[in-house]
Short mmCIF file of C-alpha atoms in Angstrom, two decimals:
data_model
loop_
_atom_site.label_atom_id
_atom_site.label_comp_id
_atom_site.label_asym_id
_atom_site.label_seq_id
_atom_site.Cartn_x
_atom_site.Cartn_y
_atom_site.Cartn_z
CA UNK A 16 44.16 -40.39 0.15
CA UNK A 17 47.83 -40.82 0.25
CA UNK A 18 48.15 -42.02 3.69
CA UNK A 19 46.33 -43.48 6.82
CA UNK A 20 44.43 -40.62 8.32
CA UNK A 21 42.98 -40.28 11.90
CA UNK A 22 40.60 -37.65 13.44
CA UNK A 23 40.59 -35.90 15.44
CA UNK A 24 44.56 -35.72 16.12
CA UNK A 25 43.66 -34.58 19.70
CA UNK A 26 40.75 -35.35 21.81
CA UNK A 27 40.03 -34.09 25.51
CA UNK A 28 37.20 -35.70 27.39
CA UNK A 29 35.61 -35.62 30.83
CA UNK A 30 35.90 -38.83 32.58
CA UNK A 31 32.65 -41.07 32.16
CA UNK A 32 32.10 -39.47 28.64
CA UNK A 33 32.21 -41.58 25.26
CA UNK A 34 34.57 -41.05 22.68
CA UNK A 35 34.51 -42.04 18.87
CA UNK A 36 38.09 -41.73 17.04
CA UNK A 37 38.08 -42.49 13.15
CA UNK A 38 40.66 -44.12 10.95
CA UNK A 39 40.47 -43.69 7.02
CA UNK A 40 42.96 -46.28 5.67
CA UNK A 41 44.54 -46.34 2.55
CA UNK A 42 42.46 -47.11 -0.62
CA UNK A 43 42.78 -50.81 -1.09
CA UNK A 44 44.38 -52.01 1.91
CA UNK A 45 42.47 -55.04 3.22
CA UNK A 46 43.90 -54.87 6.72
CA UNK A 47 43.33 -52.37 9.65
CA UNK A 48 44.63 -52.30 13.13
CA UNK A 49 44.40 -50.29 16.02
CA UNK A 50 47.07 -49.56 18.61
CA UNK A 51 47.42 -47.59 21.88
CA UNK A 52 50.74 -46.16 23.08
CA UNK A 53 50.91 -44.92 26.38
CA UNK A 54 53.25 -42.25 27.16
CA UNK A 55 56.85 -43.56 26.99
CA UNK A 56 55.53 -47.00 26.49
CA UNK A 57 55.50 -49.39 23.45
CA UNK A 58 52.56 -50.10 21.02
CA UNK A 59 49.76 -52.17 22.69
CA UNK A 60 47.57 -54.23 20.46
CA UNK A 61 44.01 -53.63 20.32
CA UNK A 62 42.34 -54.91 17.34
CA UNK A 63 42.58 -55.75 13.64
CA UNK A 64 40.37 -56.47 10.73
CA UNK A 65 41.24 -58.52 7.58
CA UNK A 66 38.69 -57.91 4.87
CA UNK A 67 35.28 -59.37 5.53
CA UNK A 68 36.75 -62.22 8.45
CA UNK A 69 35.78 -61.94 11.92
CA UNK A 70 38.02 -59.31 13.74
CA UNK A 71 40.73 -60.23 16.26
CA UNK A 72 39.36 -58.02 19.42
CA UNK A 73 42.11 -60.24 21.80
CA UNK A 74 43.87 -57.27 22.61
CA UNK A 75 40.92 -54.95 23.47
CA UNK A 76 41.44 -54.24 27.27
CA UNK A 77 37.58 -54.18 28.54
CA UNK A 78 34.18 -54.30 27.19
CA UNK A 79 34.31 -50.29 27.47
CA UNK A 80 36.29 -50.63 24.23
CA UNK A 81 34.72 -51.66 20.76
CA UNK A 82 35.74 -51.14 17.38
CA UNK A 83 33.83 -51.40 13.88
CA UNK A 84 34.96 -51.64 10.04
CA UNK A 85 32.83 -51.67 7.11
CA UNK A 86 34.23 -53.66 4.44
CA UNK A 87 37.54 -52.32 3.64
CA UNK A 88 37.03 -48.74 4.63
CA UNK A 89 36.52 -46.54 7.68
CA UNK A 90 37.01 -47.84 10.89
CA UNK A 91 35.94 -46.16 14.33
CA UNK A 92 37.20 -47.12 17.75
CA UNK A 93 34.85 -46.36 20.42
CA UNK A 94 35.52 -45.70 24.35
CA UNK A 95 32.49 -46.02 26.66
CA UNK A 96 32.59 -44.39 30.01
CA UNK A 97 36.27 -43.05 29.65
CA UNK A 98 38.77 -43.31 32.62
CA UNK A 99 41.92 -41.54 33.13
CA UNK A 100 43.81 -44.61 32.49
CA UNK A 101 42.51 -44.28 28.71
CA UNK A 102 44.63 -41.50 28.14
CA UNK A 103 47.01 -42.36 25.41
CA UNK A 104 47.75 -42.05 21.70
CA UNK A 105 45.56 -44.32 19.83
CA UNK A 106 47.22 -45.51 16.63
CA UNK A 107 45.93 -47.03 13.32
CA UNK A 108 47.63 -48.58 10.54
CA UNK A 109 46.43 -50.39 7.39
CA UNK A 110 48.42 -53.03 5.30
CA UNK A 111 47.94 -54.44 1.86
CA UNK A 112 47.92 -57.83 0.29
CA UNK A 113 49.48 -60.67 2.12
CA UNK A 114 52.94 -60.55 0.05
CA UNK A 115 53.93 -57.06 1.15
CA UNK A 116 52.94 -57.33 4.93
CA UNK A 117 54.08 -53.81 5.65
CA UNK A 118 51.82 -51.80 8.16
CA UNK A 119 51.57 -47.88 7.37
CA UNK A 120 50.56 -45.86 10.37
CA UNK A 121 48.44 -42.62 10.84
CA UNK A 122 49.69 -39.77 12.75
CA UNK A 123 47.61 -40.87 15.77
CA UNK A 124 45.06 -39.52 17.86
CA UNK A 125 45.97 -38.10 21.27
CA UNK A 126 43.26 -38.95 23.91
CA UNK A 127 43.11 -36.96 27.27
CA UNK A 128 40.95 -37.79 29.67
CA UNK A 129 40.15 -35.36 32.56
CA UNK B 27 51.24 -66.95 20.02
CA UNK B 28 54.24 -64.79 18.93
CA UNK B 29 56.00 -62.30 20.76
CA UNK B 30 58.83 -59.53 20.64
CA UNK B 31 61.45 -58.84 22.95
CA UNK B 32 63.77 -55.75 22.38
CA UNK B 33 66.31 -56.13 25.62
CA UNK B 34 67.55 -52.79 25.80
CA UNK B 35 65.22 -50.12 26.63
CA UNK B 36 67.39 -47.25 25.95
CA UNK B 37 70.82 -47.08 24.15
CA UNK B 38 72.90 -43.99 24.13
CA UNK B 39 76.04 -43.75 21.79
CA UNK B 40 78.16 -41.16 20.33
CA UNK B 41 77.81 -39.81 16.79
CA UNK B 42 79.67 -41.35 14.19
CA UNK B 43 79.84 -44.57 16.54
CA UNK B 44 78.43 -47.74 15.39
CA UNK B 45 75.18 -49.09 16.90
CA UNK B 46 73.08 -52.75 17.31
CA UNK B 47 69.70 -52.16 18.42
CA UNK B 48 68.80 -56.12 19.42
CA UNK B 49 65.34 -57.93 18.53
CA UNK B 50 64.35 -61.33 19.46
CA UNK B 51 61.07 -62.92 18.72
CA UNK B 52 59.47 -65.99 19.35
CA UNK B 53 56.72 -67.66 16.79
CA UNK B 54 55.58 -71.07 15.77
CA UNK B 55 55.27 -70.05 12.11
CA UNK B 56 57.34 -68.36 9.82
CA UNK B 57 57.41 -64.51 10.18
CA UNK B 58 57.75 -61.48 8.34
CA UNK B 59 59.77 -59.02 10.73
CA UNK B 60 59.79 -55.28 10.62
CA UNK B 61 61.97 -52.31 12.37
CA UNK B 62 59.96 -49.21 12.53
CA UNK B 63 61.27 -45.57 13.60
CA UNK B 64 59.25 -43.13 15.52
CA UNK B 65 61.13 -39.72 15.66
CA UNK B 66 59.92 -37.29 18.51
CA UNK B 67 56.43 -36.40 18.10
CA UNK B 68 55.90 -37.97 14.90
CA UNK B 69 54.05 -41.24 13.94
CA UNK B 70 56.04 -44.52 13.05
CA UNK B 71 57.49 -45.18 9.80
CA UNK B 72 58.86 -48.07 8.27
CA UNK B 73 62.84 -48.66 8.62
CA UNK B 74 63.20 -51.84 6.61
CA UNK B 75 61.64 -55.26 6.39
CA UNK B 76 62.46 -58.96 6.26
CA UNK B 77 59.62 -61.18 4.01
CA UNK B 78 61.73 -63.85 2.54
CA UNK B 79 64.97 -64.39 0.54
CA UNK B 80 68.59 -62.65 1.52
CA UNK B 81 68.72 -62.38 5.48
CA UNK B 82 70.44 -59.19 5.46
CA UNK B 83 68.06 -56.36 4.70
CA UNK B 84 69.16 -52.78 4.12
CA UNK B 85 66.61 -49.87 4.75
CA UNK B 86 66.70 -46.32 4.78
CA UNK B 87 69.02 -43.98 6.45
CA UNK B 88 71.96 -46.49 6.12
CA UNK B 89 70.19 -49.14 8.64
CA UNK B 90 70.28 -52.52 8.17
CA UNK B 91 69.29 -55.79 9.75
CA UNK B 92 70.17 -59.39 9.60
CA UNK B 93 67.51 -62.15 10.17
CA UNK B 94 68.94 -65.21 11.81
CA UNK B 95 66.13 -67.93 12.05
CA UNK B 96 68.37 -70.50 14.39
CA UNK B 97 68.54 -67.50 16.84
CA UNK B 98 65.44 -65.79 16.23
CA UNK B 99 66.89 -62.41 16.08
CA UNK B 100 66.58 -59.65 13.88
CA UNK B 101 69.05 -57.24 15.17
CA UNK B 102 69.07 -53.46 13.59
CA UNK B 103 72.73 -51.82 12.94
CA UNK B 104 74.03 -48.63 11.52
CA UNK B 105 77.88 -48.45 11.13
CA UNK B 106 78.01 -44.57 11.97
CA UNK B 107 75.14 -42.73 13.50
CA UNK B 108 74.27 -39.10 13.28
CA UNK B 109 72.53 -36.91 15.59
CA UNK B 110 69.40 -37.12 13.34
CA UNK B 111 69.08 -40.89 14.19
CA UNK B 112 67.82 -40.18 18.05
CA UNK B 113 64.52 -41.55 17.79
CA UNK B 114 62.63 -44.93 19.23
CA UNK B 115 62.96 -48.17 17.50
CA UNK B 116 60.47 -50.82 17.17
CA UNK B 117 60.81 -54.11 16.16
CA UNK B 118 57.81 -55.93 14.92
CA UNK B 119 56.97 -59.75 13.84
CA UNK B 120 54.05 -60.86 11.89
CA UNK B 121 52.98 -64.34 10.87
CA UNK B 122 54.10 -65.37 7.17
CA UNK B 123 50.78 -66.93 6.21
CA UNK B 124 47.13 -66.91 7.74
CA UNK B 125 46.81 -64.39 10.78
CA UNK B 126 47.69 -60.78 10.28
CA UNK B 127 48.36 -59.96 13.91
CA UNK B 128 51.09 -57.58 13.96
CA UNK B 129 52.96 -57.61 17.29
CA UNK B 130 55.54 -54.94 18.36
CA UNK B 131 58.34 -54.90 21.27
CA UNK B 132 58.21 -52.50 23.68
CA UNK B 133 60.78 -50.13 21.90
CA UNK B 134 64.40 -49.02 22.12
CA UNK B 135 65.17 -45.27 22.61
CA UNK B 136 68.46 -44.30 20.72
CA UNK B 137 70.12 -41.44 22.00
CA UNK B 138 72.94 -40.00 19.76
CA UNK B 139 75.28 -37.92 21.82
CA UNK B 140 77.40 -35.13 20.08
#
């Protein structure tokens, strides 16, 4: 596609339920990032994938959070047993080869835990 | 480890006045630097980037930034702001080699006053 696509755009879930957020990166982009943006806050790094290397999971806030990516394609971010503090916009970005460095962002998934 | 500091969380400025948004970074390796803009209820888009070469980089919408290695800064400037520049601005840093870790500052909200 032309840009980074995230789905769903909005998700309302009950506390304690599991949710899956999806990200389709720009074709050919080797790096993929997930960030969390709470209301009125900056971007909090969660995880990034680079090609077939082991992902950098250093930003995941708890073991309820996990993410997968198959090769250089789609990624899913899973939050288990959601809590109200998980409410935020989850942003995905992808980046091409090393020399360019720029990350392109999707529109985000707004998650509301009630 | 790398970090980004945006000292000003909010910057109000009158229309047609100049503006500078400050960004300082910390990194033990050479870096790529970016400024992103987030308009209300929209995703992030790249404003400009520094990868190498000239330390003065020009971006979209009349913005420019200067990389100062000795002061580890990458301040964003515009000589005359417009109402449409009202948005949140994020500075970001990425290592120039090796890791793809992309770290953002907490953002600066620019409010242009008519």
